[in-house]
mmCIF file of C-alpha atoms in Angstrom:
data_model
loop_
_atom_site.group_PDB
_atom_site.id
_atom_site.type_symbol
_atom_site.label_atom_id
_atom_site.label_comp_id
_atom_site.label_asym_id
_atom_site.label_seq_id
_atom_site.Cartn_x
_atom_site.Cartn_y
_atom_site.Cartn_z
ATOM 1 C CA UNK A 1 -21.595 -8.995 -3.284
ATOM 2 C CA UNK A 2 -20.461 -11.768 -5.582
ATOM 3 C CA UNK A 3 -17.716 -14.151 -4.383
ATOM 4 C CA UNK A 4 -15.863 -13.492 -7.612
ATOM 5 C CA UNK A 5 -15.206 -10.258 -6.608
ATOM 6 C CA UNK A 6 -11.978 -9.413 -7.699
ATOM 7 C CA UNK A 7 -11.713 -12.600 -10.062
ATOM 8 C CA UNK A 8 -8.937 -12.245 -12.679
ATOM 9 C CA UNK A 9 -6.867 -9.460 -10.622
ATOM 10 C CA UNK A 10 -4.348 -12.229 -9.658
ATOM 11 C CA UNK A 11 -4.381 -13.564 -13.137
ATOM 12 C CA UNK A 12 -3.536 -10.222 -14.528
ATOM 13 C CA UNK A 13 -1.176 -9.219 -11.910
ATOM 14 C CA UNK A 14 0.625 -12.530 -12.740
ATOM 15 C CA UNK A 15 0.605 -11.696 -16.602
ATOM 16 C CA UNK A 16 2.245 -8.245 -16.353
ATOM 17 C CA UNK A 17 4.700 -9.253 -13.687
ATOM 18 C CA UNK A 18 7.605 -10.304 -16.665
ATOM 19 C CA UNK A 19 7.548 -6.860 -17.823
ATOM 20 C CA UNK A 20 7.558 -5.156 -14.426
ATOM 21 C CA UNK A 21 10.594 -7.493 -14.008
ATOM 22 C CA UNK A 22 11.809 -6.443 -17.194
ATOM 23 C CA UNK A 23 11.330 -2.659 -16.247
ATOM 24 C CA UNK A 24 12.839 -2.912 -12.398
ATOM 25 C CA UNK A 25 16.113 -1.374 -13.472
ATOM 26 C CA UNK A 26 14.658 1.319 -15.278
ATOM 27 C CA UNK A 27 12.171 2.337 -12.460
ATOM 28 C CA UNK A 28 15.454 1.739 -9.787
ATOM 29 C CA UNK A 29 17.077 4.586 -11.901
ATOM 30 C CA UNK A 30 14.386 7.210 -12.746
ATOM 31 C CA UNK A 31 12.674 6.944 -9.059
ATOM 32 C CA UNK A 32 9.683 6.980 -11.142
ATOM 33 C CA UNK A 33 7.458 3.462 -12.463
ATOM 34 C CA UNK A 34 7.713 3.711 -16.053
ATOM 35 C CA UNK A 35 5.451 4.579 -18.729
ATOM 36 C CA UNK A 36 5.100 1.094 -20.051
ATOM 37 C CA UNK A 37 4.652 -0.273 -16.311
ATOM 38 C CA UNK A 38 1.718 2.479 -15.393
ATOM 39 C CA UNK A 39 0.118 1.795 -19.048
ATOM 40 C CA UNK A 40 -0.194 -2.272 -17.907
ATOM 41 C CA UNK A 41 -1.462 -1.326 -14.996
ATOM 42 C CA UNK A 42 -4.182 0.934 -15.958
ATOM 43 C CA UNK A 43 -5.276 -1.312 -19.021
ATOM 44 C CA UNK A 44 -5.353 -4.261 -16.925
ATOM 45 C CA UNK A 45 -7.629 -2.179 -14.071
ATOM 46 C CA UNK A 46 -5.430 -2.998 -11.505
ATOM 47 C CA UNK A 47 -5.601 0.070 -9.975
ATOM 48 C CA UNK A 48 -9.311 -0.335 -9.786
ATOM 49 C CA UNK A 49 -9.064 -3.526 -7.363
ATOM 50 C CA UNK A 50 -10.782 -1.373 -4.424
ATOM 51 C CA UNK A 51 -13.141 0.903 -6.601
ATOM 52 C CA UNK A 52 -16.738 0.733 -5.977
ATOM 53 C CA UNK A 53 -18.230 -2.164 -9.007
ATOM 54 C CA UNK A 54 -20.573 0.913 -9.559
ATOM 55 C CA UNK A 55 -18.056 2.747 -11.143
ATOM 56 C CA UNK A 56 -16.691 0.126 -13.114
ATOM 57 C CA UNK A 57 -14.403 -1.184 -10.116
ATOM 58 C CA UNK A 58 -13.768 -4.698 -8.950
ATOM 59 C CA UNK A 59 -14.456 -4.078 -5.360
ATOM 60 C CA UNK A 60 -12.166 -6.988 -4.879
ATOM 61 C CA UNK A 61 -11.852 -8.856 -1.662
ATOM 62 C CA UNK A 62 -9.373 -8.650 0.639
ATOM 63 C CA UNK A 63 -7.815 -11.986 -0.391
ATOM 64 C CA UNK A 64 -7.859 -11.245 -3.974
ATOM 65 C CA UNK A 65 -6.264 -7.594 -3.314
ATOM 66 C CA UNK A 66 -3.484 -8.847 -1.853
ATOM 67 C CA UNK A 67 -2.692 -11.617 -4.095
ATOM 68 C CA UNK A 68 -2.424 -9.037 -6.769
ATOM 69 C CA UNK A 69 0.418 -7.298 -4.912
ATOM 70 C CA UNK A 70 2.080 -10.386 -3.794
ATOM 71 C CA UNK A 71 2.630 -11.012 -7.850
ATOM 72 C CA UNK A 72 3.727 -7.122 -8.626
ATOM 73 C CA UNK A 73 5.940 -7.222 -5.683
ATOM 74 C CA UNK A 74 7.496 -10.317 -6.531
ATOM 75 C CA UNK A 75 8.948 -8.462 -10.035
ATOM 76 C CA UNK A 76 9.002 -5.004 -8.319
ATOM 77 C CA UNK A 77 8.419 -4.257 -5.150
ATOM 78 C CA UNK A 78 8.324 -0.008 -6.007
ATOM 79 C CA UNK A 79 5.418 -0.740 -8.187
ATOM 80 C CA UNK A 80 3.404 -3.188 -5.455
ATOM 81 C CA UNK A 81 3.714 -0.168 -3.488
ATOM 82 C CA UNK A 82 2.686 2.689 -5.612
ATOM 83 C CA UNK A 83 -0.184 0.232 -6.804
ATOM 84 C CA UNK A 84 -1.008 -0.511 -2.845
ATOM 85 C CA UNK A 85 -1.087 2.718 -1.994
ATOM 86 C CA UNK A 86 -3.116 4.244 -5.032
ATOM 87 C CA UNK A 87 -5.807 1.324 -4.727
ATOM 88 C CA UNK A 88 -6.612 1.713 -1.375
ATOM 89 C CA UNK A 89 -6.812 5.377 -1.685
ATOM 90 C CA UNK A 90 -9.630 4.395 -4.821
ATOM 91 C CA UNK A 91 -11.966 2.911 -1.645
ATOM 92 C CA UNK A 92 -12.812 7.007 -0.713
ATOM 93 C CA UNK A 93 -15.402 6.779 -3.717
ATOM 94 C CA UNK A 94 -17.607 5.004 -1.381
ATOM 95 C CA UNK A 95 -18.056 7.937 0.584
ATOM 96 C CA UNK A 96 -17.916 10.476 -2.611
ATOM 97 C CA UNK A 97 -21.376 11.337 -4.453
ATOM 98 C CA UNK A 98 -21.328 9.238 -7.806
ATOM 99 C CA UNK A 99 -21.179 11.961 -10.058
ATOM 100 C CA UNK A 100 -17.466 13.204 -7.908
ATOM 101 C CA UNK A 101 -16.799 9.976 -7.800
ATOM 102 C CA UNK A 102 -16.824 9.328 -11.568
ATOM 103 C CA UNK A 103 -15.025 12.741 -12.431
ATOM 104 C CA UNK A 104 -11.941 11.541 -10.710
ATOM 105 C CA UNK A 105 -11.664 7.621 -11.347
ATOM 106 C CA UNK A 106 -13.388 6.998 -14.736
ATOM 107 C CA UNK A 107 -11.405 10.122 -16.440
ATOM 108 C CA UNK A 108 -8.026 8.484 -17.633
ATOM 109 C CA UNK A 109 -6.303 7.746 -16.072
ATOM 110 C CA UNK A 110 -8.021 7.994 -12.675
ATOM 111 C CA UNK A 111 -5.217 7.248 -10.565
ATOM 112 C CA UNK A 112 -5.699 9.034 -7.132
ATOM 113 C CA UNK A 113 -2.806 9.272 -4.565
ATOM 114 C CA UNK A 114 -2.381 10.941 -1.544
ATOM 115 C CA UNK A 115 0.162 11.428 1.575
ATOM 116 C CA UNK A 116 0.574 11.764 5.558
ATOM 117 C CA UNK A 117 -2.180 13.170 7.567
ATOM 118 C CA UNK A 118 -1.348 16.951 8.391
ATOM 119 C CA UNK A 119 -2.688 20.630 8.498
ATOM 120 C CA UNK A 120 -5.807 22.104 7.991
ATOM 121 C CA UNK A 121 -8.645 23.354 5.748
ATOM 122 C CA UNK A 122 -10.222 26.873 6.590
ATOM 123 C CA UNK A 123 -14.137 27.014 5.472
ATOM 124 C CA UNK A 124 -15.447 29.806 3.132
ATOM 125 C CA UNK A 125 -18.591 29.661 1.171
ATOM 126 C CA UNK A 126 -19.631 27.063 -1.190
ATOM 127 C CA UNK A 127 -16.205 24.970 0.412
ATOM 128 C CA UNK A 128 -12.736 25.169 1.786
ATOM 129 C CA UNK A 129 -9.353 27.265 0.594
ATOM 130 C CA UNK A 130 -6.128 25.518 2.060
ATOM 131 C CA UNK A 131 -2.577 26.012 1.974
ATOM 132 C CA UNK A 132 -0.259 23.615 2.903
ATOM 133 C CA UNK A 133 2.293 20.620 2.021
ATOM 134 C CA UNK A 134 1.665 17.127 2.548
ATOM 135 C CA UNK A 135 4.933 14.505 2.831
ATOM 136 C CA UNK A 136 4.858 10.673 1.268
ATOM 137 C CA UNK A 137 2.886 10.913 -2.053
ATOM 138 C CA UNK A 138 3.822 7.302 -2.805
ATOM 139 C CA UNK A 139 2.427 7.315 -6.500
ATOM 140 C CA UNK A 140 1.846 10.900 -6.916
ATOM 141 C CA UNK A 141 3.981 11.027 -10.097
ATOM 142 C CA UNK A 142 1.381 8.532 -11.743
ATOM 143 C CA UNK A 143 -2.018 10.097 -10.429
ATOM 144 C CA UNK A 144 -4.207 12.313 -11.803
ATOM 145 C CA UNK A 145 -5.633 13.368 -8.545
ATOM 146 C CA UNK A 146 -4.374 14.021 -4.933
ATOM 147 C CA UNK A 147 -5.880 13.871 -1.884
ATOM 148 C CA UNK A 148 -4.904 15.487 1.818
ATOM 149 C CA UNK A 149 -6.681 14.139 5.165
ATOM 150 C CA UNK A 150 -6.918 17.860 7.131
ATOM 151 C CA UNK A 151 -8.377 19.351 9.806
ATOM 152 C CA UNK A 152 -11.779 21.754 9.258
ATOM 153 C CA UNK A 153 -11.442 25.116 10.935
ATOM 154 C CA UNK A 154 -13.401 28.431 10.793
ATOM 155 C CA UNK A 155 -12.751 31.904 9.852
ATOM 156 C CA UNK A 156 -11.610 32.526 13.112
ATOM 157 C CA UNK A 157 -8.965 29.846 12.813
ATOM 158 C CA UNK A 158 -11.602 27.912 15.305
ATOM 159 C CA UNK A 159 -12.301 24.112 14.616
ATOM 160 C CA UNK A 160 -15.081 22.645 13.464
ATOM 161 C CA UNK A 161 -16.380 19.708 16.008
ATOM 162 C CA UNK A 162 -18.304 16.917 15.331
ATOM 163 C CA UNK A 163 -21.552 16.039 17.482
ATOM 164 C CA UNK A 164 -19.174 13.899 20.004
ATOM 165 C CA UNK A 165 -16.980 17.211 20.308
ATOM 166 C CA UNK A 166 -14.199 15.736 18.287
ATOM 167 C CA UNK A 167 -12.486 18.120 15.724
ATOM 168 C CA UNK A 168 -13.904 17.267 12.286
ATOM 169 C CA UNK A 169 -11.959 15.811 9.590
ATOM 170 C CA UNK A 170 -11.946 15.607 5.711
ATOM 171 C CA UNK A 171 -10.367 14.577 3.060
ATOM 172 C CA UNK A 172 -10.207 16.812 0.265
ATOM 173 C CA UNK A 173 -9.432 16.030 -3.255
ATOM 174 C CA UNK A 174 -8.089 18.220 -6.083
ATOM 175 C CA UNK A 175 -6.395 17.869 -9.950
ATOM 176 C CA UNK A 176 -2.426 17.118 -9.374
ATOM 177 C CA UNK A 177 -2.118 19.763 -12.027
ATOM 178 C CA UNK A 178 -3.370 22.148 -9.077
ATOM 179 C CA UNK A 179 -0.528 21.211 -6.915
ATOM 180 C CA UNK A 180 3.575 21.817 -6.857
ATOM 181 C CA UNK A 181 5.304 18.098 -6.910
ATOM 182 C CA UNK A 182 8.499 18.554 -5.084
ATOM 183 C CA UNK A 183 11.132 15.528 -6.111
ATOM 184 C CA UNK A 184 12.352 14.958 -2.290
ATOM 185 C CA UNK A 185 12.332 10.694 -2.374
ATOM 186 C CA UNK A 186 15.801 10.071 -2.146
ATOM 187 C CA UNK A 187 15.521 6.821 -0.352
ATOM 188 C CA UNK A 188 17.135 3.762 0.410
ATOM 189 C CA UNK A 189 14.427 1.779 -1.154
ATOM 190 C CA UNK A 190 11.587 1.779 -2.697
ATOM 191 C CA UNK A 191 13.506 4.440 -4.819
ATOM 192 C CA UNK A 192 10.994 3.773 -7.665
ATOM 193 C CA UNK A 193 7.804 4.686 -5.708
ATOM 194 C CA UNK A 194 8.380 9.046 -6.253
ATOM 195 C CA UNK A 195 7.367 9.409 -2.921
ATOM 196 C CA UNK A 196 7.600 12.767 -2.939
ATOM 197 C CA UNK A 197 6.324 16.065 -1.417
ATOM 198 C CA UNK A 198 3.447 18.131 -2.885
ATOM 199 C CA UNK A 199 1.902 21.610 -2.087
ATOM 200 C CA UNK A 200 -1.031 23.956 -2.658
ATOM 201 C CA UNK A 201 -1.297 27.719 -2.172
ATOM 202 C CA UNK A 202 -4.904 29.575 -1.419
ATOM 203 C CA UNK A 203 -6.552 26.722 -2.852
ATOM 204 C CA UNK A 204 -10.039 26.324 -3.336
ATOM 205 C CA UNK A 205 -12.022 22.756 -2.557
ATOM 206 C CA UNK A 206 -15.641 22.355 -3.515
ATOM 207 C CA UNK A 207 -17.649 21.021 -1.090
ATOM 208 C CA UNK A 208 -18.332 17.988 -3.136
ATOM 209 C CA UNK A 209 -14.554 17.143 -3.507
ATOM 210 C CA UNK A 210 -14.133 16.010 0.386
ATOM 211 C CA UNK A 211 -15.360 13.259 1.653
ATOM 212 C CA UNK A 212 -15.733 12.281 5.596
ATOM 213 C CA UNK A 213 -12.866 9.318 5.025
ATOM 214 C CA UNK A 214 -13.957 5.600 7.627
ATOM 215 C CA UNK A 215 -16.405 7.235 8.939
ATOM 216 C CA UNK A 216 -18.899 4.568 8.564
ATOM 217 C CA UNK A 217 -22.366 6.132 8.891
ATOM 218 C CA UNK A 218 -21.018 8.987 6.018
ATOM 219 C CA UNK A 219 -20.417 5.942 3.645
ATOM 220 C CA UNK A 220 -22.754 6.153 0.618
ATOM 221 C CA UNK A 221 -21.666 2.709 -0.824
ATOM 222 C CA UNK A 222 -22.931 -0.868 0.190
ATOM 223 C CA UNK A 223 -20.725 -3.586 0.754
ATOM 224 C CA UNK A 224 -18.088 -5.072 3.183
ATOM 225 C CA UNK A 225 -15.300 -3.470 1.549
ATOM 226 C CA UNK A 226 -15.405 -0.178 2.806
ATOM 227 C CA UNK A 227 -16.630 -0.711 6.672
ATOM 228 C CA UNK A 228 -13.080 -1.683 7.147
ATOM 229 C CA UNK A 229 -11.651 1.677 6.204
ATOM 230 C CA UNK A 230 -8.240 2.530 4.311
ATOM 231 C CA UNK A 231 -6.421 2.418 7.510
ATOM 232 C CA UNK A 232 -6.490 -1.655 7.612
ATOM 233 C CA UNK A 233 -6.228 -2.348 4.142
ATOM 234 C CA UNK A 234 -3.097 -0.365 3.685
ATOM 235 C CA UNK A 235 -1.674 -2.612 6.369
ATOM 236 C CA UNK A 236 -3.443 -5.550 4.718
ATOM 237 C CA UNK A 237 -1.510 -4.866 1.313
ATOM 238 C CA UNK A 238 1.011 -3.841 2.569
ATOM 239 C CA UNK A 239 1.781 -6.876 4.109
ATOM 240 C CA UNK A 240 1.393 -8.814 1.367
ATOM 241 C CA UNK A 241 4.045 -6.412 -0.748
ATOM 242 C CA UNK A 242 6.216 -7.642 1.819
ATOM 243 C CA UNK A 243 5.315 -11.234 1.301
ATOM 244 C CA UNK A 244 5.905 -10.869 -2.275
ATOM 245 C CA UNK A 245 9.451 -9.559 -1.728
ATOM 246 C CA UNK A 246 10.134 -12.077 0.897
ATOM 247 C CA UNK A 247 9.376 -14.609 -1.398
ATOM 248 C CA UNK A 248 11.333 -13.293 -4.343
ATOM 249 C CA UNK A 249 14.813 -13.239 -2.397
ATOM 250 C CA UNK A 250 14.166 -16.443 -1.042
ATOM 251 C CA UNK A 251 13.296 -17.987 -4.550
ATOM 252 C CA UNK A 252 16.753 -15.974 -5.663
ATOM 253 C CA UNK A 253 18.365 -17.717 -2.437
ATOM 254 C CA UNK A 254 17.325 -21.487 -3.587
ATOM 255 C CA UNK A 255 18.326 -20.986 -6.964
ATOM 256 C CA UNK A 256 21.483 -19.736 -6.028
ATOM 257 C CA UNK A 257 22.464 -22.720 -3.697
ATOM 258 C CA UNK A 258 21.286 -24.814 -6.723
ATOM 259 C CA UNK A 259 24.454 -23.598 -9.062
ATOM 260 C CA UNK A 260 26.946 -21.829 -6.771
ATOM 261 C CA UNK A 261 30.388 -23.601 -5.236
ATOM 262 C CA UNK A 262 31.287 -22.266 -2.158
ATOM 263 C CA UNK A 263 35.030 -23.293 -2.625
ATOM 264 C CA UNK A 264 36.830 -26.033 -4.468
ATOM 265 C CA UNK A 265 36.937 -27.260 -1.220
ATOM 266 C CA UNK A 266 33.815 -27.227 -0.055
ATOM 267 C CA UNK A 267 31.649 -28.351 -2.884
ATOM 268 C CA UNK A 268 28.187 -27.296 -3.932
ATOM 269 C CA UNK A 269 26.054 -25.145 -1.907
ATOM 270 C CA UNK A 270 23.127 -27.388 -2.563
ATOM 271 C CA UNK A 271 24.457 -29.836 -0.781
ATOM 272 C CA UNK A 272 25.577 -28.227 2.449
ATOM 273 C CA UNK A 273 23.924 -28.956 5.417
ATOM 274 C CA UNK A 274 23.905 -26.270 6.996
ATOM 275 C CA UNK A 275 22.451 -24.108 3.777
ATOM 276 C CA UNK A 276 19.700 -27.236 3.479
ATOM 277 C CA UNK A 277 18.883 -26.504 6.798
ATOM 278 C CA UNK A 278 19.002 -22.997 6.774
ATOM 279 C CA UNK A 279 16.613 -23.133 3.585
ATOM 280 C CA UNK A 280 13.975 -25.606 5.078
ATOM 281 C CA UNK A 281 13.597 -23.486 8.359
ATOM 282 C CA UNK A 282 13.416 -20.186 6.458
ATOM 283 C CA UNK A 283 10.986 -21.061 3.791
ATOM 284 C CA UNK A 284 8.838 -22.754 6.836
ATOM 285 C CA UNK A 285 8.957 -19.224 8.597
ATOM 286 C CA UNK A 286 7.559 -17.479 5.402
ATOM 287 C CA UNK A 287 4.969 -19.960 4.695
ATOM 288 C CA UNK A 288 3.306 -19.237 8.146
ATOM 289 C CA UNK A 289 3.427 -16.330 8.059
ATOM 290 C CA UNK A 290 1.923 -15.903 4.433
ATOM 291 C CA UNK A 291 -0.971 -18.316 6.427
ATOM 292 C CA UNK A 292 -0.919 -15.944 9.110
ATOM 293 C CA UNK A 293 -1.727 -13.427 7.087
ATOM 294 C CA UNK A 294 -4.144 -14.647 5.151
ATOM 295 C CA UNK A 295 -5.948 -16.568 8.155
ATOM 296 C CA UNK A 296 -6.628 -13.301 9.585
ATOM 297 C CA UNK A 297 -7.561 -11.303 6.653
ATOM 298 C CA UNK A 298 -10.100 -14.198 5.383
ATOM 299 C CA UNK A 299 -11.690 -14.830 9.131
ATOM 300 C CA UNK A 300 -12.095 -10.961 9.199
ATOM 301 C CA UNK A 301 -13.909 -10.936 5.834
ATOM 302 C CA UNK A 302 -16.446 -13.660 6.911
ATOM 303 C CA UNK A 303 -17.471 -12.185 10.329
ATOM 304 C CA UNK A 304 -17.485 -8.813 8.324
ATOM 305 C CA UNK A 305 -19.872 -10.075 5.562
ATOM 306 C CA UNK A 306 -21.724 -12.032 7.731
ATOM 307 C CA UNK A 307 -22.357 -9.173 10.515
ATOM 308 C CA UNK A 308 -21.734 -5.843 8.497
ATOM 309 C CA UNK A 309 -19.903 -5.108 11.346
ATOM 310 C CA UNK A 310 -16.208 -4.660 11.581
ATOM 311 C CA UNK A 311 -15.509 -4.539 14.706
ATOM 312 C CA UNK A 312 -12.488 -3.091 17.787
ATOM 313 C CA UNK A 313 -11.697 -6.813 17.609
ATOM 314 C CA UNK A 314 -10.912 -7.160 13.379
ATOM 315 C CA UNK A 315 -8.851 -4.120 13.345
ATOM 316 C CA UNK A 316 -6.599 -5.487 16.122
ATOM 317 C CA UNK A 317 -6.417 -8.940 14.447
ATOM 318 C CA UNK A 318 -5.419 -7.340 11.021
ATOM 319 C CA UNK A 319 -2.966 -4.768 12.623
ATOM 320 C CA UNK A 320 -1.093 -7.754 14.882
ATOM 321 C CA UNK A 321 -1.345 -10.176 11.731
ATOM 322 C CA UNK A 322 0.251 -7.415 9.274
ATOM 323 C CA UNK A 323 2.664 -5.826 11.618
ATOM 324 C CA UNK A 324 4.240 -9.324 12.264
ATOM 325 C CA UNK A 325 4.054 -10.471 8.471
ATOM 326 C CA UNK A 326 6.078 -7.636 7.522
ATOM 327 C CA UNK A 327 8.883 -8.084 10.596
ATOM 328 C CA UNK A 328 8.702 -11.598 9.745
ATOM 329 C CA UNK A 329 9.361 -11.004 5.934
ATOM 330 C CA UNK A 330 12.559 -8.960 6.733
ATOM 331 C CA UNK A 331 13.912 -11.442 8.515
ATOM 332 C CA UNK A 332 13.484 -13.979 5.962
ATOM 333 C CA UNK A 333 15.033 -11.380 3.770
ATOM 334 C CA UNK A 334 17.594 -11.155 5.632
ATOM 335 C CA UNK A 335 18.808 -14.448 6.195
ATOM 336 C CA UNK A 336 18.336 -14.875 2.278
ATOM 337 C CA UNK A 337 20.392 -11.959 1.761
ATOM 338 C CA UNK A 338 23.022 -13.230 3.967
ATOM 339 C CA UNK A 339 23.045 -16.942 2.895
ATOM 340 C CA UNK A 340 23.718 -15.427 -0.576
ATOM 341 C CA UNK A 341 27.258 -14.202 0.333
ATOM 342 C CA UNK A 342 29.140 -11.501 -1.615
ATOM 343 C CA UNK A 343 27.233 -12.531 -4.710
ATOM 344 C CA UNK A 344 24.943 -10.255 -3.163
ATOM 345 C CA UNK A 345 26.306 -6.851 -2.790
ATOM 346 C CA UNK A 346 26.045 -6.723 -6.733
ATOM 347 C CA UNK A 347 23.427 -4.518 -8.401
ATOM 348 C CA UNK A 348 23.377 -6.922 -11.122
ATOM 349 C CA UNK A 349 22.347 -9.860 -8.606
ATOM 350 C CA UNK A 350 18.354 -10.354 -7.338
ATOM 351 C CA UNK A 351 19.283 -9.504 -3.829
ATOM 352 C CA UNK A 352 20.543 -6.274 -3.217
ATOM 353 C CA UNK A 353 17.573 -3.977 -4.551
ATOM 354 C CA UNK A 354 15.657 -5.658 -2.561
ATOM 355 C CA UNK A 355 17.038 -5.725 0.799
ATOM 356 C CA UNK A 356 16.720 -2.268 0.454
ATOM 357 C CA UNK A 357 13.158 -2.312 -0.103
ATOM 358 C CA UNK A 358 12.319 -4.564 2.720
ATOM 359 C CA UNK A 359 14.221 -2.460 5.096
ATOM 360 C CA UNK A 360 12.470 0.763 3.756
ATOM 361 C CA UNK A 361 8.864 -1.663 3.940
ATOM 362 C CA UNK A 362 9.526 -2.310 7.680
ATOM 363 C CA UNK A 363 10.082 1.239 8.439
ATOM 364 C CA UNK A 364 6.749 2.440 7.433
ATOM 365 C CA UNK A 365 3.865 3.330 9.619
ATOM 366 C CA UNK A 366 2.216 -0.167 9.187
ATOM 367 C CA UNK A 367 5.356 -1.838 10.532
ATOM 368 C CA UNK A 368 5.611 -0.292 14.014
ATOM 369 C CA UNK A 369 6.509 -1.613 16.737
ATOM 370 C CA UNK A 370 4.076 0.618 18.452
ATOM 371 C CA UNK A 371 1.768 -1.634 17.161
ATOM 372 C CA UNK A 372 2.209 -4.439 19.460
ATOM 373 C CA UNK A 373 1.638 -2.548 22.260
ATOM 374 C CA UNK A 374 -1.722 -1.511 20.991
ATOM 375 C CA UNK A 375 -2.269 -5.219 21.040
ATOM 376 C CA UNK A 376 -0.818 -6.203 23.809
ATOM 377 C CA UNK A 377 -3.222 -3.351 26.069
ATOM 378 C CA UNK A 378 -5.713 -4.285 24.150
ATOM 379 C CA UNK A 379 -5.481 -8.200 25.079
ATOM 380 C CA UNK A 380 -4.119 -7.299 28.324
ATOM 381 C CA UNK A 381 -7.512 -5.063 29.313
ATOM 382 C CA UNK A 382 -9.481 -8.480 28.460
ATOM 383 C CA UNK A 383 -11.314 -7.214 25.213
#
C-alpha cells in the first residue's frame, strides 16, 4: 500500500474545521451535527478515511486517521466523534463481498453507524430475522446504514459455534430506514453526537449483509489496515479526539492569560508566575502524551506492515497508549478549565462545552480503567 495513504485527509480536515467551529453552537443545541457540517464531511470523503481504496476509500493510515480527528475535534469535538465512530465502522467492507460492500458505502451518502454489542440473530433460510435494540448509535442520525454485532442462534434458540466451540458472531447490516431511531442522548457532553437508541422488529438480514467482524482469516481485503480490527482503531481515534480537545482548551487557556487581569491588584495573568508555570508544565504533559500516542500507533504500523501480523503484543501497546492519552487529556483539561476561573462557567466562553465533552470522552469504553489491569497481567505474566 502506498505511503500516501490517506494524503490530504489532514489538509481537508484542517479546511472545514472554521465552519465546524462556526456550526458548534448549532450542533450543542439540536444534539444533532448539522446539515452543512455532514455535507463537508461527505464532499471532502472524510468519512471514507478507513474504506477499502477499492471502493473509492483512502484506506488511510493510522497516523493520518487520527490527525484528521485531532483537527475536527479541535472545532467540535461532537463531530470528531460521530466522524470516529462512523469511519472506523467503514473498515467492515474488508470483510463484505464487493458488490455489498459498494451498495452501502458508494450510495450517498454511505455513512454506516452502529452501537454496543448485544442480543442475538436467529437463522432461517437464505439469512437471519432479529429483533432487538441496540444502545450508543453515535452518528446514527447521519448514516444511511446501521449495523448490530449479535450472537447467531438456531431455531431452537441453540447457538451456533465456531470450529474452536466458541459461539459465532456477526455483524449484520441493514437500511436505517428499516429501523426505529429512539432520541434517548441526553448527555452531559458530546450532546451533538445523537447517540441514540435504535430498534428492529422480525427483521430479515440477507446472508450477504453480515460480515464475520476482526476475524482475520474471514477478511477478503489486503492490507495492514484491517488486521488490526475496529476494536483498536476506535481507541486509536478516539484518543486523538481527545487530543484535539485537550489542545483546544489549552490554546483557549494561553490566550486567555494573554488579555485577562486577575485584579487591579494583581496585574496581568500573563505575567504571573504561578499561571507561567502552570502553562509550561501543562502544555509539556500534553505534548507527551500526543508523542505517546503517536509513538505507539506509528511503531505498531511498521511491525504490522512489515510482518502482516498484528500481534497480542500491538493491541496491548495501543490499548495502554490510548487509555492513558485520553486520562491524560482530561487532566490537562482540567487544569485549563480551572486556570480559566469564572470566565469559564460561561456558555459563551471556549471552555465550558468542552469540559463536558472530555468528561463524557473519558467515560467511554476506550477510557477504562479496566484497561490497565489488562496491561498490567499482561506485563506481569512476562508476555
Amino acid at each position: 500500500m502506498s505511503e500516501l495513504s490517506g494524503f490530504g485527509l489532514v489538509e481537508r480536515a484542517r479546511a472545514i474545521a472554521p465552519l465546524v467551529a462556526r456550526e458548534a453552537d448549532a450542533i450543542e443545541r439540536s444534539r444533532r451535527l448539522t446539515p452543512g457540517v455532514v455535507a463537508a464531511l461527505t464532499e471532502n470523503g472524510l468519512y471514507r478515511a478507513l474504506l477499502p481504496q477499492s471502493l473509492g476509500g483512502a484506506q488511510a493510515a493510522p497516523e493520518a486517521f487520527m490527525q484528521m480527528l485531532e483537527e475536527i475535534a479541535k472545532a467540535d469535538a461532537s463531530t470528531a466523534w460521530c466522524l470516529g465512530q462512523c469511519s472506523v465502522c467503514a473498515m467492515i467492507a474488508a470483510w463484505l463481498d464487493q458488490d455489498t460492500a459498494r451498495e452501502i458505502f458508494n450510495t450517498p451518502p454511505g455513512i454506516l453507524a452502529w452501537g454496543a454489542i448485544a442480543h442475538e440473530a436467529r437463522i432461517v433460510e437464505g439469512g437471519y430475522r432479529v429483533t432487538a435494540r441496540w444502545d450508543f448509535a453515535s452518528g446514527s442520525r447521519q448514516a444511511s446504514w446501521l449495523g448490530a454485532h449479535v450472537r447467531i442462534v438456531g431455531a431452537d434458540g441453540a447457538p451456533r459455534r465456531n470450529a474452536d466451540g466458541s459461539p459465532e458472531l456477526r455483524t449484520i447490516l441493514f437500511p436505517v430506514a428499516r429501523a426505529t431511531l429512539h432520541d434517548v442522548w441526553q448527555a452531559i457532553g458530546l450532546a451533538g453526537t445523537g447517540t441514540d437508541s435504535y430498534e428492529v422488529n422480525d427483521l430479515f438480514i440477507p446472508e450477504r449483509f453480515t460480515a464475520f467482524r476482526d476475524v482475520p482469516s474471514a477478511l477478503r481485503e489486503p492490507g495492514p489496515l484491517y488486521k488490526i480490527g475496529t476494536g483498536s482503531t476506535f481507541s486509536l481515534g478516539f484518543a486523538a479526539v481527545s487530543l484535539g480537545v485537550a489542545r483546544a482548551t489549552l490554546d483557549a487557556a494561553i490566550t486567555l492569560a494573554r488579555e485577562k487581569h486577575q485584579s487591579l491588584a494583581v496585574g496581568p495573568m500573563r505575567d504571573n508566575g504561578a499561571v507561567q508555570g502552570l502553562i509550561g508544565r501543562t502544555e509539556g504533559d500534553l505534548r507527551a502524551a500526543r508523542a505517546y500516542l503517536y509513538a505507539a500507533a506509528n511503531a505498531m504500523w511498521r511491525d504490522l506492515a512489515a510482518t502482516g501480523e498484528f500481534s497480542a503484543a500491538h493491541r496491548t501497546a495501543v490499548r495502554l497508549a490510548a487509555t492513558w492519552t485520553i486520562h491524560q487529556s482530561a487532566r490537562v483539561v482540567d487544569t485549563a478549565y480551572h486556570m480559566a476561573g469564572a470566565t469559564a462557567v460561561f456558555r459563551s466562553n471556549p471552555f465550558e462545552r468542552r469540559f463536558r465533552d472530555m468528561h463524557a470522552i473519558a467515560q467511554q469504553i476506550q477510557a477504562r480503567d479496566a484497561h490497565y489491569e489488562d496491561v498490567g497481567k499482561t506485563l506481569l505474566a512476562g508476555s
